[in-house]
PDB file of C-alpha atoms in Angstrom:
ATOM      1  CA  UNK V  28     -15.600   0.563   2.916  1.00 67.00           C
ATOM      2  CA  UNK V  29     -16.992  -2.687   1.732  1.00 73.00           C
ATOM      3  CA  UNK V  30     -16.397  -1.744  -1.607  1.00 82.00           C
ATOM      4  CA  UNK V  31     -13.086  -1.735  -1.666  1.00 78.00           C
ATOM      5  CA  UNK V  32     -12.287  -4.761  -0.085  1.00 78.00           C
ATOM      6  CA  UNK V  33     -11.565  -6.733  -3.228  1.00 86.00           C
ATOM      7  CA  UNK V  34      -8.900  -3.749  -4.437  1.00 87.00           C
ATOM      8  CA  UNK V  35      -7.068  -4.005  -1.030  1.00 87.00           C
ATOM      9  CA  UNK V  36      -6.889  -7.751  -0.050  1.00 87.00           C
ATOM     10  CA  UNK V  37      -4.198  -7.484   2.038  1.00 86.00           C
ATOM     11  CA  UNK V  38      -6.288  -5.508   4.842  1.00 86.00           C
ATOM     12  CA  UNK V  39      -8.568  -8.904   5.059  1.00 87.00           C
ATOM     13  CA  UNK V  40      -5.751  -9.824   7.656  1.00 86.00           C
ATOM     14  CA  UNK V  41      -6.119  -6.993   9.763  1.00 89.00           C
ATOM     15  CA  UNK V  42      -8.171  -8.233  12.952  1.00 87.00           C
ATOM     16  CA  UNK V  43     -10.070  -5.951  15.329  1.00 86.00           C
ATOM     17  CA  UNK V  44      -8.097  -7.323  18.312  1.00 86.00           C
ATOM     18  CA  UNK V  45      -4.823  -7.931  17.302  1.00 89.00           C
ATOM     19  CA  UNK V  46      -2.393  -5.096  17.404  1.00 93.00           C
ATOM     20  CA  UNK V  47       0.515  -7.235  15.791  1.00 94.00           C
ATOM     21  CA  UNK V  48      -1.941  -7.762  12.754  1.00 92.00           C
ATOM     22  CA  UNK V  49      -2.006  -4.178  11.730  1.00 92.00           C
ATOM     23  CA  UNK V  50       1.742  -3.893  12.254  1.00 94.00           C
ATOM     24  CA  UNK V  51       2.449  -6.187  10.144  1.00 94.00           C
ATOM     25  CA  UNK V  52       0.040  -4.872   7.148  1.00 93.00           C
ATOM     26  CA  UNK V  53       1.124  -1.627   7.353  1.00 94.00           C
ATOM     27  CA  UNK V  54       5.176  -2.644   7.631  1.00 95.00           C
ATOM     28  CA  UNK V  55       4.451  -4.885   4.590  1.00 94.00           C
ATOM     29  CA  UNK V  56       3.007  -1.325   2.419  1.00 93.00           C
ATOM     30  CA  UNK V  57       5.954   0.737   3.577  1.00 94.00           C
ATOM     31  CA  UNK V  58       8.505  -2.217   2.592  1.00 94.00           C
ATOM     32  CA  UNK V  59       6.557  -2.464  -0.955  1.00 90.00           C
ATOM     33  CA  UNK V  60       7.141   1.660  -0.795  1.00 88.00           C
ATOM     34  CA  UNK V  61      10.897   1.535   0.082  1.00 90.00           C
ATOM     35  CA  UNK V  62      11.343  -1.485  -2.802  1.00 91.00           C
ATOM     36  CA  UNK V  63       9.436   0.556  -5.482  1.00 86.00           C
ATOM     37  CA  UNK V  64      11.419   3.412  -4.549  1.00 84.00           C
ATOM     38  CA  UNK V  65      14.807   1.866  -4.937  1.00 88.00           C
ATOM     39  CA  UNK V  66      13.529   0.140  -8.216  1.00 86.00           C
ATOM     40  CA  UNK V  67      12.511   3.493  -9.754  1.00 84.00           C
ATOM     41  CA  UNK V  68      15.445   5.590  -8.647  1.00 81.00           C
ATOM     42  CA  UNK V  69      17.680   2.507 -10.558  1.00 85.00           C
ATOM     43  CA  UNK V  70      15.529   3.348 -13.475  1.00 84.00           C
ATOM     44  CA  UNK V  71      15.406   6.563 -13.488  1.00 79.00           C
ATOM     45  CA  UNK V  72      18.597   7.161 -15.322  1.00 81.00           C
ATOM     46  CA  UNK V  73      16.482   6.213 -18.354  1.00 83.00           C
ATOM     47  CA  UNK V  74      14.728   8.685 -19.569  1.00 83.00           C
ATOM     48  CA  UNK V  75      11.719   7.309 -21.016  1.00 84.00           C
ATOM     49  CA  UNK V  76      11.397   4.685 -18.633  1.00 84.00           C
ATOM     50  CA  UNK V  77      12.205   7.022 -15.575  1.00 81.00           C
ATOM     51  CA  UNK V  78       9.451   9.109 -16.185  1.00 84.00           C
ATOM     52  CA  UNK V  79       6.972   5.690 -16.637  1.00 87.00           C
ATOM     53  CA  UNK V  80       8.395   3.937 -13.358  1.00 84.00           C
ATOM     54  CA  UNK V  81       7.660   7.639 -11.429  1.00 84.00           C
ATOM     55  CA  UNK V  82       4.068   7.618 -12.821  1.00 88.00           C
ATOM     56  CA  UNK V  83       3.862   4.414 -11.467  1.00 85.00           C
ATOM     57  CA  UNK V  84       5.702   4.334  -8.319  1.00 85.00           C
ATOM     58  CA  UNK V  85       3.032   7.682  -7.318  1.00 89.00           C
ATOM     59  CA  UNK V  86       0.299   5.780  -8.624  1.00 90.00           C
ATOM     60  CA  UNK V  87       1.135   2.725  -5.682  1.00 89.00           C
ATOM     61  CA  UNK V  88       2.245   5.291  -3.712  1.00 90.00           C
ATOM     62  CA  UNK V  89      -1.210   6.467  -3.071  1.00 93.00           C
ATOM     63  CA  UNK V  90      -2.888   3.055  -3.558  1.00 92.00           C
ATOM     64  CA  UNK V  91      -0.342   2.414  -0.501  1.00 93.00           C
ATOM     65  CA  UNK V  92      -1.578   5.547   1.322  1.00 94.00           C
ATOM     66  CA  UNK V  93      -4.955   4.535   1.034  1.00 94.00           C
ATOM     67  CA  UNK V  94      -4.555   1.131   2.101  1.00 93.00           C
ATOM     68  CA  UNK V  95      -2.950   1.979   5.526  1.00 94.00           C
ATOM     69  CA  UNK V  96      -5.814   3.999   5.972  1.00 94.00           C
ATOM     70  CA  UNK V  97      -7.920   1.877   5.323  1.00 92.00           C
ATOM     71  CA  UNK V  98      -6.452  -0.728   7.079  1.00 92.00           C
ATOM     72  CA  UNK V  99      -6.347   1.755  10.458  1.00 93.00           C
ATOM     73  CA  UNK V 100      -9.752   2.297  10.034  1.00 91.00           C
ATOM     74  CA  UNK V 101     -10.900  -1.685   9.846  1.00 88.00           C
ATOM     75  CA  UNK V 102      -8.412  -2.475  12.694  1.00 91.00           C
ATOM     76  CA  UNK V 103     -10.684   0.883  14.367  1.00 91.00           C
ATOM     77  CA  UNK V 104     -14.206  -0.500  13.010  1.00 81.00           C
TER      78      UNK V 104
END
């Protein structure tokens, strides 16, 4: 889990003891979810474009997934 520190900075700031901490990282990836999902459906009336924002917006979609998790499991460790 070490590794991937450096890819998901954001879970530095989840602490062991504090509750509020992990809150607060995991309300920040589902607001950067919601965001990127009102961005791409905007876009998505282009076609070209549509279909590059929805490759992208699944791509952070699961680097989103992966960082609550692994955010759960450093507020666990």
């Amino acid at each position: 889990m070490d590794k991937l520190t450096p890819y998901f900075p954001l879970n530095k700031k989840v602490d062991k003891n504090n509750v509020v901490s992990l809150i607060i990282v995991i309300a920040i990836y589902i607001v950067v979810a919601a965001v990127l999902g009102i961005i791409v459906g905007f876009i998505s009336a282009i076609p070209i474009v549509g279909i590059i924002g929805w490759v992208v917006s699944v791509l952070i979609g699961i680097y989103e997934l992966i960082g609550i998790i692994l955010a759960v499991l450093t507020f666990v460790k």
